[in-house]
Amino acid sequence: MKSFPITSLILPLVCLSLQTYASPSYQLKSPNEQLTCQIRQTPQGNVTYTLSYQGTPLIAESPMGYTTKDGTQVPGSGWHISTPQHKSYRGFWKPVWGKRSLVPERYEEVILPLKSPESGTQQTFPANIDIVVRLYDDGLAFRYNIHHTENNTRPFEKESTEFRFAGDYTAWFYNGENANIGPEKLSVCHAVRLPVMTIDTGTGHFMAIHEADLRTGEPMKLQSEEGSCDFTIPSRPGMLNSDTPSPWRVVFCGETPGVAIDSHLLELLNPPPDPSLDFSWVRPGVCVWDWRINGAKTDGFTYHMDYPSWVRMVDFASDHNIKHLVLDANWYGPEFQKDSNPLQGGKTEDVQKIIQYGKQKNVGVWLYLNDVGGRQYPLDKTLEQYARWGAAGVKYGFMNGTPEEKNARTRRITELCARNHLLIDFHDGPVHPYGQMRTWPNAITREYCQAQLDGHKVFPPATFLTSVFVNMVAGPLDMNNGMFDLRQGPTTRTDENKPVPSTLVSEAARTLIVFSGATILPDIPEYYTRYPSLLEFISAQQMPWVESKTLDGKIGEYIVMARQTPQVTLIAAATNESARDLDIDLSFLTPGYYQAIITQDGPDAHYLNNRETLHTSSKTVTEKDTLPVHLVPGGGACLLLKPIRQ
């Protein structure tokens, strides 16, 4: 995974310049000149910022900085800005995997070095702070570099950064493994909220608030008082020092809600990987999974979480170019029991056998590890052993601790997995993603959402249509879409037999819409082979993606997503509980002719009472065409476009 400045690729446009400003006000414009950020030092010494889009104010003058334990504002009275440094950068990042194979990295940056009135004297807070502000085409980011040499102290009691929005906008928020909060007017919010915070200004502009590169401290929270449109950050700052800067505070901004979910801004704000590490082994892709298959019955065979069932899953995966099999809980004993040994207990011998069988079939095998086993037994030795067995990845569940402790442990486990060539998926209340997949490409998914059928509950279509515009901004999600056993009434599944309120085509569409390095399918092979066009659509999802683009969408209502591989283009649409007709504009395609295989729900399909009906058609299209699709209530559409060689 590399970054390429344009100087090395096209022409020398990257420039670094130092400017001395006469005024304590500094203006940045994004490379496309749509966004403007104004940073100002007030007569009282405080520093503030504003953000506007094409001249329309979005964030009014808002404070920056921190407060010490004795209530001193930093920066504040007597602080002054020395020589600012300005930088223009135009380049590219080539990720190991991601939403696209080549990510533009374009920004304007100003670093404001601030010195306290007590510089050079003994004091209880840092003498120098740099405020680093970057403006990209799709958002604003700023962080604080603290020149402080004491590594084991917290120099600040709280963060003073605020987001004072310029209007009473509508927002949605992450809400754990539940439906998102929202739509909610800013002035109505009277509580602590969790990011991602996605915002519709009502004036043709959309924003999202999150953080990037959280190395220390409590993960970001947001707080507001009723009647106000101002949001503060009540999260406790970490042990910031010269080697550990603050996290980036990030504001995505664009003219559509798809701008934030198509963006790689969070990843660009994280450091590149250790150059001594090789990540060429990372294989993102579709996976099969043994948790939801448990209890499924077909043709005289009952699936269980055991070796005979695993063999059937590996064979199916191999036949359809599916990359992995994920083994879930209890393979080494009851997951919450302290004496369940993740190296020797339960079905250890069968697990080693299926790993070797998978290697023969070019199918990797993931192993589940509960936090209890991860703590009761030496974690480094456990992961080393999994690597020696030949495991492809680890699904880590039910991590305990405060959010700050969980972030530190997540970072440690991610690194240990990387050094053992193991992919990693954190489940069951993980800390939010914040762009780690740049530094650690093995961090390929996370259950930062309500996963379907997880926790003994299901989610309705509208929840999916908010989660993709809120949770997915943070990074890759493990949502477990793709259930094809959509019978009326209970299924035969052991863990959870509730019927899923969705349709066949919507379930297949969701596997593409959700960005994830591990698209984990919940059903048995026999249900997928019943529907060849949908199985072909899923099998064609060969990552890493060449390009991804949200073609259309409205938060909580519908979405149309396109993703491209070197061979095909895939388009998926999904709607909430309302039926709708959409026209999909194909102008994003490379010029040429394509065979479009279009799968839609049957005309009388419905997510509540007629889920398993569909029809497939085919036609020749070009980039000049528009394809009409009809979405039934809770339904979807799947389009597979294959280039026609002339």
XYZ file of C-alpha atoms in Angstrom:
646
model
C 0.000 0.000 0.000
C 1.684 3.183 -1.186
C 1.125 6.907 -1.529
C 2.216 8.577 -4.736
C 2.707 12.338 -4.989
C 1.810 13.609 -8.427
C 5.395 14.795 -8.829
C 6.356 11.155 -9.259
C 3.483 10.348 -11.594
C 2.459 13.268 -13.779
C 3.966 16.694 -13.220
C 5.400 18.740 -10.365
C 2.320 20.233 -8.722
C 3.118 19.410 -5.100
C 4.443 22.506 -3.425
C 5.405 23.365 0.118
C 5.474 27.035 0.992
C 5.874 29.012 4.165
C 3.893 32.191 4.541
C 3.885 34.866 7.201
C 0.402 36.234 7.788
C -0.126 39.779 8.997
C -3.582 39.006 10.330
C -4.581 36.424 12.979
C -7.048 35.034 10.438
C -6.172 32.249 8.014
C -8.237 30.959 5.115
C -8.036 27.607 3.392
C -9.858 26.617 0.236
C -10.241 23.010 -0.862
C -8.408 22.026 -4.059
C -11.706 22.217 -5.997
C -12.434 25.575 -4.273
C -15.874 24.447 -3.083
C -15.058 24.354 0.643
C -13.683 27.250 2.658
C -12.351 27.096 6.205
C -11.562 30.254 8.128
C -9.350 29.943 11.224
C -9.171 32.955 13.523
C -7.454 33.897 16.741
C -9.726 36.054 18.843
C -8.526 39.077 20.848
C -8.759 36.812 23.924
C -6.236 34.397 22.383
C -8.678 31.574 21.632
C -8.674 29.929 18.200
C -11.883 29.328 16.233
C -12.870 27.936 12.844
C -15.760 28.177 10.372
C -16.731 26.024 7.393
C -18.716 26.970 4.304
C -19.593 25.281 0.997
C -19.793 27.467 -2.104
C -20.242 30.433 0.200
C -23.050 28.847 2.247
C -22.136 28.740 5.972
C -22.385 25.208 7.396
C -20.461 25.509 10.655
C -20.481 28.895 12.378
C -17.538 30.198 14.388
C -16.610 27.330 16.724
C -13.926 26.937 19.410
C -10.823 24.788 19.067
C -8.430 23.544 21.744
C -8.481 22.093 25.254
C -9.100 22.962 28.894
C -6.652 22.062 31.677
C -7.626 20.713 35.101
C -7.517 24.193 36.607
C -9.871 25.543 33.930
C -7.254 27.259 31.782
C -8.187 27.446 28.123
C -5.442 26.258 25.752
C -4.811 28.191 23.578
C -6.078 31.230 25.399
C -5.001 34.537 26.860
C -1.439 35.449 25.935
C -0.969 32.657 23.415
C 0.354 33.769 20.045
C 0.799 32.199 16.619
C 4.325 32.069 15.284
C 5.088 31.537 11.593
C 2.305 29.411 9.989
C 3.254 26.764 7.477
C 1.164 26.177 4.366
C 1.239 23.069 2.196
C -0.553 22.042 -1.004
C -0.570 18.322 -1.762
C -1.725 16.515 -4.886
C -1.121 12.790 -4.994
C -2.602 9.308 -4.818
C -2.862 6.477 -2.322
C -2.834 2.931 -3.705
C -4.495 0.764 -1.030
C -4.069 -2.972 -0.628
C -7.869 -3.037 -0.893
C -10.612 -0.476 -0.537
C -13.463 1.245 -2.305
C -11.217 1.937 -5.289
C -7.816 0.845 -6.497
C -6.371 4.362 -6.667
C -7.486 7.019 -4.176
C -6.869 10.696 -4.977
C -5.166 12.479 -2.081
C -5.603 16.219 -2.528
C -5.583 18.774 0.231
C -4.574 22.223 1.389
C -2.976 22.363 4.826
C -1.986 25.026 7.299
C -0.080 24.371 10.525
C -0.521 27.052 13.171
C 2.278 26.861 15.770
C 1.002 28.373 19.027
C 3.193 29.400 21.938
C 1.989 30.043 25.464
C 2.867 33.197 27.425
C 4.894 30.963 29.760
C 7.084 29.333 27.114
C 10.432 28.466 28.625
C 9.138 28.492 32.205
C 7.991 25.690 34.492
C 4.289 25.074 33.928
C 1.619 22.429 34.208
C 0.531 22.442 30.565
C 2.398 22.348 27.240
C 4.247 25.438 26.155
C 3.642 24.797 22.467
C 0.755 23.381 20.425
C 0.396 23.035 16.680
C -3.095 23.133 15.223
C -3.001 21.249 11.919
C -5.893 21.993 9.552
C -6.497 20.226 6.247
C -9.155 20.868 3.666
C -9.896 18.115 1.149
C -12.444 18.210 -1.667
C -14.780 16.085 0.479
C -14.200 17.471 3.939
C -12.350 19.251 6.724
C -9.959 17.685 9.225
C -7.966 19.164 12.090
C -5.885 17.842 14.952
C -3.636 19.070 17.742
C 0.073 18.262 18.018
C 1.040 18.694 21.653
C 4.678 19.523 22.401
C 4.775 17.798 25.748
C 7.460 15.362 26.869
C 5.763 13.633 29.805
C 4.455 10.401 28.315
C 2.361 9.126 31.221
C 0.260 12.171 31.986
C -2.947 13.628 30.620
C -2.199 17.303 30.022
C -5.861 18.240 29.540
C -9.083 17.656 31.434
C -11.381 18.082 28.454
C -11.495 19.065 24.815
C -12.921 22.470 23.933
C -13.577 21.705 20.272
C -17.168 22.386 19.226
C -19.300 22.036 16.124
C -21.611 25.068 16.111
C -23.833 24.359 13.162
C -25.130 27.280 11.127
C -28.709 25.978 11.045
C -31.157 23.646 12.729
C -30.268 20.733 10.503
C -31.536 17.145 10.558
C -29.206 14.445 11.897
C -28.881 10.691 12.348
C -26.527 8.987 14.809
C -24.906 5.625 15.429
C -26.778 3.781 18.167
C -24.846 0.639 18.983
C -26.353 -2.622 17.765
C -29.753 -0.975 17.387
C -31.599 1.126 14.850
C -29.948 4.508 14.315
C -31.213 7.554 16.185
C -32.878 9.984 13.812
C -34.043 11.792 11.854
C -33.680 14.309 14.655
C -33.496 18.090 14.534
C -30.298 19.424 16.115
C -32.243 21.651 18.466
C -34.185 18.659 19.808
C -31.102 16.649 20.760
C -30.538 16.703 24.517
C -28.129 13.864 25.202
C -24.771 12.311 24.525
C -24.676 10.875 21.019
C -22.198 8.592 19.281
C -20.643 9.148 15.879
C -20.981 8.811 13.017
C -23.322 11.825 12.979
C -24.788 12.248 9.482
C -26.427 15.574 8.647
C -28.839 16.832 6.004
C -28.845 20.633 5.971
C -32.019 20.784 3.882
C -30.259 23.159 1.477
C -28.605 20.606 -0.780
C -25.590 19.994 1.465
C -24.743 16.940 3.542
C -22.191 16.493 6.321
C -20.918 13.726 8.571
C -18.939 14.085 11.797
C -16.387 11.510 12.925
C -12.741 11.120 13.959
C -9.619 9.538 12.480
C -6.387 8.046 13.828
C -7.446 7.647 17.478
C -4.200 6.603 19.178
C -5.083 7.442 22.764
C -8.002 8.651 24.840
C -11.697 7.925 24.895
C -13.405 7.376 21.536
C -15.312 10.401 20.338
C -18.711 11.283 21.766
C -20.910 14.267 20.954
C -23.186 16.227 23.255
C -25.778 18.947 22.846
C -28.396 20.767 24.892
C -32.018 21.100 23.850
C -32.658 24.312 21.964
C -29.060 24.542 20.747
C -27.407 23.594 17.459
C -23.974 23.390 19.115
C -22.260 20.065 19.791
C -19.346 19.580 22.178
C -16.983 16.622 22.649
C -17.277 15.232 26.206
C -14.776 12.425 25.538
C -11.814 12.387 27.899
C -8.561 13.322 26.122
C -5.750 10.814 26.218
C -2.056 10.977 27.078
C -1.118 13.436 24.362
C 2.551 14.263 23.923
C 5.170 14.993 21.290
C 4.924 11.438 19.943
C 1.146 11.036 20.215
C -1.035 13.711 18.601
C -4.752 14.067 19.151
C -7.182 12.260 16.845
C -8.320 14.146 13.782
C -11.707 15.834 14.053
C -13.371 15.233 10.687
C -16.268 16.911 8.886
C -17.278 15.264 5.612
C -19.106 17.582 3.252
C -20.746 17.310 -0.168
C -23.827 17.832 -2.275
C -25.143 14.267 -1.873
C -25.299 11.856 1.074
C -23.162 9.445 -0.937
C -20.082 11.686 -0.750
C -19.200 10.549 2.774
C -19.751 6.824 2.194
C -17.736 6.882 -1.039
C -14.881 8.762 0.631
C -11.582 7.376 1.913
C -10.910 10.534 3.934
C -10.585 8.701 7.270
C -8.011 6.318 5.819
C -6.014 9.168 4.275
C -5.751 10.701 7.742
C -4.193 7.554 9.201
C -0.480 6.799 8.894
C 0.807 4.430 6.214
C 1.781 0.924 7.292
C 5.136 -0.018 8.696
C 7.283 -0.422 5.555
C 8.851 -3.563 7.038
C 5.472 -5.337 6.942
C 4.174 -7.150 3.867
C 0.389 -7.119 3.356
C 0.290 -8.803 -0.038
C -1.311 -11.829 1.676
C -4.496 -9.900 2.514
C -7.434 -11.366 0.529
C -10.727 -9.504 0.973
C -13.859 -11.144 -0.356
C -17.123 -12.966 0.187
C -17.214 -15.568 3.001
C -19.511 -18.375 4.087
C -20.222 -18.815 7.795
C -21.226 -21.650 10.104
C -23.210 -19.781 12.791
C -26.519 -19.182 10.999
C -26.440 -22.496 9.100
C -26.711 -24.441 12.351
C -30.022 -26.344 12.251
C -30.766 -25.806 8.558
C -32.211 -28.864 6.837
C -31.986 -29.853 3.176
C -32.329 -33.144 1.259
C -32.028 -35.293 4.366
C -28.981 -33.417 5.681
C -29.026 -31.199 8.781
C -26.306 -28.588 9.037
C -24.413 -28.205 12.290
C -21.257 -26.403 13.348
C -19.176 -29.491 12.660
C -16.718 -31.006 10.208
C -19.203 -32.589 7.743
C -21.028 -29.257 7.407
C -17.757 -27.349 7.089
C -16.702 -29.611 4.204
C -19.948 -28.860 2.348
C -19.403 -25.127 2.912
C -15.800 -25.243 1.683
C -16.821 -27.199 -1.421
C -19.517 -24.631 -2.206
C -17.124 -21.744 -1.615
C -14.500 -23.304 -3.871
C -17.015 -23.906 -6.658
C -18.159 -20.277 -6.626
C -14.882 -18.425 -6.031
C -15.825 -17.501 -2.465
C -12.710 -16.696 -0.467
C -13.306 -17.859 3.109
C -15.230 -19.949 5.633
C -15.769 -18.303 9.033
C -16.028 -20.667 12.029
C -17.915 -19.030 14.867
C -18.217 -19.557 18.611
C -17.824 -22.698 20.709
C -15.501 -24.674 18.448
C -12.995 -24.799 21.332
C -15.643 -25.136 24.046
C -18.361 -22.859 25.505
C -17.066 -19.417 24.608
C -17.754 -17.712 27.958
C -16.247 -20.435 30.148
C -12.789 -19.646 31.452
C -11.588 -23.222 31.055
C -12.424 -23.337 27.323
C -8.951 -23.562 25.843
C -8.703 -21.851 22.415
C -5.678 -23.992 21.544
C -6.665 -27.444 22.756
C -10.371 -27.601 23.597
C -13.453 -28.791 21.776
C -13.124 -29.524 18.052
C -9.483 -28.487 17.725
C -8.524 -31.503 15.630
C -11.446 -31.026 13.246
C -10.596 -27.344 12.935
C -7.050 -28.161 11.870
C -8.413 -30.688 9.366
C -10.830 -28.198 7.775
C -8.090 -25.575 7.529
C -5.977 -28.037 5.544
C -8.959 -29.101 3.442
C -9.687 -25.446 2.723
C -6.116 -24.914 1.556
C -6.549 -27.707 -0.976
C -9.656 -25.885 -2.262
C -8.130 -22.362 -2.063
C -10.601 -21.398 0.684
C -9.254 -19.741 3.811
C -10.701 -20.531 7.243
C -11.316 -17.970 9.993
C -11.427 -18.885 13.679
C -13.611 -17.290 16.340
C -12.026 -16.153 19.600
C -14.019 -14.802 22.531
C -12.440 -12.163 24.765
C -12.632 -14.605 27.683
C -10.322 -17.034 25.893
C -8.265 -14.127 24.615
C -7.542 -13.072 28.197
C -7.401 -16.405 30.008
C -4.710 -17.727 27.667
C -1.671 -15.855 26.299
C -3.034 -13.943 23.339
C 0.220 -13.716 21.434
C 0.764 -17.475 21.662
C -2.843 -18.184 20.642
C -2.564 -16.076 17.493
C 0.843 -17.520 16.670
C -0.650 -21.012 16.908
C -3.591 -20.097 14.657
C -1.084 -18.836 12.113
C 0.892 -22.087 12.319
C -2.310 -24.038 11.724
C -2.795 -21.966 8.576
C -5.882 -19.978 9.628
C -6.820 -17.029 7.414
C -8.309 -14.741 10.052
C -9.801 -14.217 13.493
C -13.287 -13.118 14.460
C -12.911 -11.572 17.919
C -16.054 -11.334 20.046
C -17.401 -9.679 23.190
C -14.407 -7.543 24.131
C -14.688 -6.180 27.675
C -13.452 -2.880 29.069
C -14.132 0.827 28.875
C -14.245 2.319 25.377
C -10.713 3.673 25.891
C -9.448 0.274 27.051
C -11.208 -1.473 24.171
C -9.579 0.852 21.649
C -6.127 0.116 23.062
C -6.814 -3.636 23.030
C -8.264 -3.476 19.513
C -5.112 -1.776 18.281
C -2.928 -4.406 19.966
C -4.909 -7.361 18.587
C -4.953 -5.860 15.090
C -1.164 -5.540 15.117
C -0.645 -9.045 16.522
C -2.900 -10.451 13.815
C -1.045 -8.534 11.125
C 2.293 -9.876 12.272
C 0.838 -13.386 12.104
C -0.778 -12.837 8.676
C -4.303 -13.049 10.092
C -7.289 -10.979 8.989
C -9.378 -9.541 11.842
C -13.086 -8.875 12.399
C -14.220 -7.363 15.717
C -17.759 -8.255 16.788
C -20.183 -7.609 19.635
C -19.933 -3.946 20.591
C -16.579 -2.987 19.042
C -15.131 0.511 19.183
C -15.866 2.503 16.070
C -13.582 2.256 13.023
C -11.585 5.381 12.262
C -9.570 4.579 9.150
C -7.311 1.798 10.503
C -7.408 -0.149 7.229
C -4.689 2.107 5.816
C -2.198 1.337 8.581
C -3.455 -2.221 9.049
C -5.019 -3.588 5.829
C -5.822 -6.815 7.692
C -8.536 -4.881 9.630
C -11.099 -5.718 6.982
C -14.457 -5.491 8.766
C -16.207 -4.764 12.059
C -19.714 -5.186 13.476
C -20.179 -1.440 13.921
C -23.901 -1.827 13.246
C -26.915 -3.965 13.990
C -26.131 -7.196 12.189
C -29.086 -9.089 10.736
C -30.447 -11.764 13.134
C -27.699 -10.976 15.668
C -28.581 -10.538 19.315
C -31.817 -12.473 18.702
C -33.429 -9.679 16.721
C -33.973 -8.612 13.140
C -33.933 -5.167 11.566
C -36.479 -3.724 9.120
C -35.585 -2.226 5.720
C -35.494 1.365 7.003
C -32.746 0.488 9.499
C -30.586 -0.790 6.674
C -31.250 2.413 4.732
C -30.007 4.585 7.598
C -27.062 2.403 8.634
C -25.438 2.596 5.206
C -25.505 6.403 5.351
C -24.374 6.598 8.994
C -22.384 3.611 10.271
C -20.739 2.842 6.918
C -19.097 6.285 6.853
C -16.802 5.019 9.638
C -15.465 2.064 7.674
C -16.128 -1.522 6.604
C -19.154 -3.177 8.262
C -19.974 -6.803 9.073
C -23.792 -6.773 8.781
C -24.394 -10.418 7.746
C -26.723 -9.686 4.841
C -27.658 -12.316 2.282
C -30.171 -14.541 4.073
C -32.054 -16.521 1.416
C -34.219 -18.697 3.686
C -37.047 -16.148 3.792
C -39.963 -18.474 4.418
C -43.069 -17.270 6.213
C -42.816 -18.121 9.888
C -39.891 -19.497 11.902
C -36.938 -21.253 10.295
C -35.188 -24.342 11.702
C -32.051 -22.410 12.718
C -30.670 -23.135 16.184
C -29.473 -19.741 17.412
C -32.261 -17.584 15.973
C -35.253 -18.716 13.914
C -37.003 -15.396 13.359
C -38.007 -14.697 9.739
C -36.055 -11.854 8.163
C -38.180 -8.893 6.955
C -36.600 -8.559 3.535
C -36.757 -10.037 0.028
C -34.423 -12.334 -1.878
C -33.244 -9.625 -4.229
C -32.836 -7.074 -1.465
C -30.719 -9.513 0.557
C -28.442 -10.087 -2.436
C -28.303 -6.346 -3.172
C -27.259 -5.581 0.392
C -24.193 -7.812 0.067
C -22.847 -5.358 -2.511
C -24.130 -2.126 -1.001
C -22.379 -2.667 2.330
C -18.667 -1.925 2.118
C -16.704 -4.703 3.809
C -13.520 -6.632 3.261
C -15.386 -9.738 4.413
C -18.938 -10.038 3.098
C -20.144 -12.827 5.375
C -23.059 -14.850 4.005
C -25.402 -16.376 6.599
C -27.142 -19.149 4.664
C -26.476 -22.669 3.397
C -25.287 -23.465 -0.142
C -28.571 -25.052 -1.212
C -30.490 -21.801 -0.775
C -28.026 -19.886 -2.945
C -27.931 -22.474 -5.723
C -31.740 -22.232 -6.030
C -31.350 -18.734 -7.511
C -28.583 -18.817 -10.159
C -28.735 -15.147 -11.150
C -28.349 -13.992 -7.547
C -25.579 -16.500 -6.868
C -23.762 -15.269 -9.957
C -24.190 -11.694 -8.705
C -22.674 -12.597 -5.326
C -19.875 -14.711 -6.815
C -18.926 -11.831 -9.122
C -18.056 -9.659 -6.110
C -14.331 -10.217 -6.508
C -12.420 -7.742 -4.371
C -10.423 -5.583 -4.221
C -12.699 -3.128 -5.977
C -11.486 -1.029 -8.884
C -14.093 1.668 -8.185
C -17.147 2.279 -6.007
C -19.776 4.968 -6.401
C -23.111 5.783 -4.800
C -25.255 6.554 -7.839
C -28.339 7.741 -5.970
C -29.905 7.672 -2.549
C -31.812 9.327 0.238
C -31.069 8.700 3.899
C -33.513 6.200 5.359
C -35.311 5.703 2.045
C -33.229 4.113 -0.720
C -29.743 3.695 -2.146
C -28.175 2.702 -5.463
C -24.541 1.512 -5.279
C -22.118 0.552 -8.067
C -18.863 -1.350 -7.594
C -16.462 -2.447 -10.308
C -13.996 -5.314 -10.630
C -11.537 -5.723 -13.516
C -14.090 -8.042 -15.140
C -17.578 -6.679 -14.409
C -19.627 -3.817 -13.006
C -22.193 -4.572 -10.303
C -25.076 -2.292 -9.334
C -27.401 -2.841 -6.387
C -30.454 -0.917 -5.233
C -32.486 -1.272 -2.055
C -35.502 0.546 -0.654
C -37.196 0.965 2.703
C -40.768 -0.158 3.381
C -42.050 1.906 0.433
C -42.115 0.771 -3.194
C -40.472 3.072 -5.728
C -39.355 3.302 -9.335
C -35.822 4.419 -10.108
C -33.925 5.253 -13.270
C -30.281 4.190 -12.974
C -27.979 6.435 -15.001
C -25.143 4.421 -16.563
C -23.019 7.400 -17.616
C -20.325 6.437 -15.085
C -19.429 3.381 -17.209
C -16.433 3.217 -19.506
C -17.754 3.736 -23.053
C -18.753 0.496 -24.700
C -21.415 -2.207 -24.889
C -22.458 -4.332 -21.906
C -24.723 -7.279 -21.307
C -26.868 -6.288 -18.326
C -28.358 -9.161 -16.300
C -31.127 -7.557 -14.254
C -32.707 -9.387 -11.315
C -35.698 -7.831 -9.561
C -38.278 -9.005 -7.066
C -41.522 -10.327 -8.486
C -44.188 -7.656 -9.090
C -46.241 -8.821 -6.105
C -43.267 -9.378 -3.785
C -43.255 -7.795 -0.324
C -40.765 -7.878 2.544
C -43.468 -9.066 4.980
C -45.442 -11.718 3.148
C -44.044 -12.625 -0.294
C -40.279 -12.578 -0.017
C -39.080 -15.363 -2.312
C -40.243 -14.380 -5.782
C -38.074 -12.810 -8.486
C -37.553 -12.442 -12.225
C -34.433 -11.974 -14.336
C -34.002 -10.267 -17.694
C -31.083 -9.386 -19.950
C -30.409 -6.550 -22.366
C -27.537 -4.802 -24.105
C -26.705 -1.329 -22.766
C -24.095 1.401 -23.138
C -22.908 4.275 -20.979
C -25.545 6.440 -22.690
C -28.446 4.417 -21.314
C -30.670 4.665 -18.268
C -32.043 1.468 -16.750
C -35.460 1.642 -15.052
C -35.988 -0.635 -12.036
C -38.999 -1.210 -9.824
C -38.352 -1.751 -6.116
C -41.133 -3.482 -4.186
C -41.661 -2.634 -0.486
C -38.484 -3.668 1.327
C -37.069 -4.968 -1.946
C -34.123 -4.439 -4.218
C -32.532 -4.880 -7.619
C -29.272 -6.530 -8.696
C -27.573 -5.663 -11.992
C -24.539 -7.491 -13.340
C -22.939 -5.755 -16.320
C -20.460 -7.702 -18.448
C -18.519 -5.918 -21.187
C -19.221 -7.165 -24.719
C -16.020 -7.483 -26.700
C -16.402 -5.836 -30.087
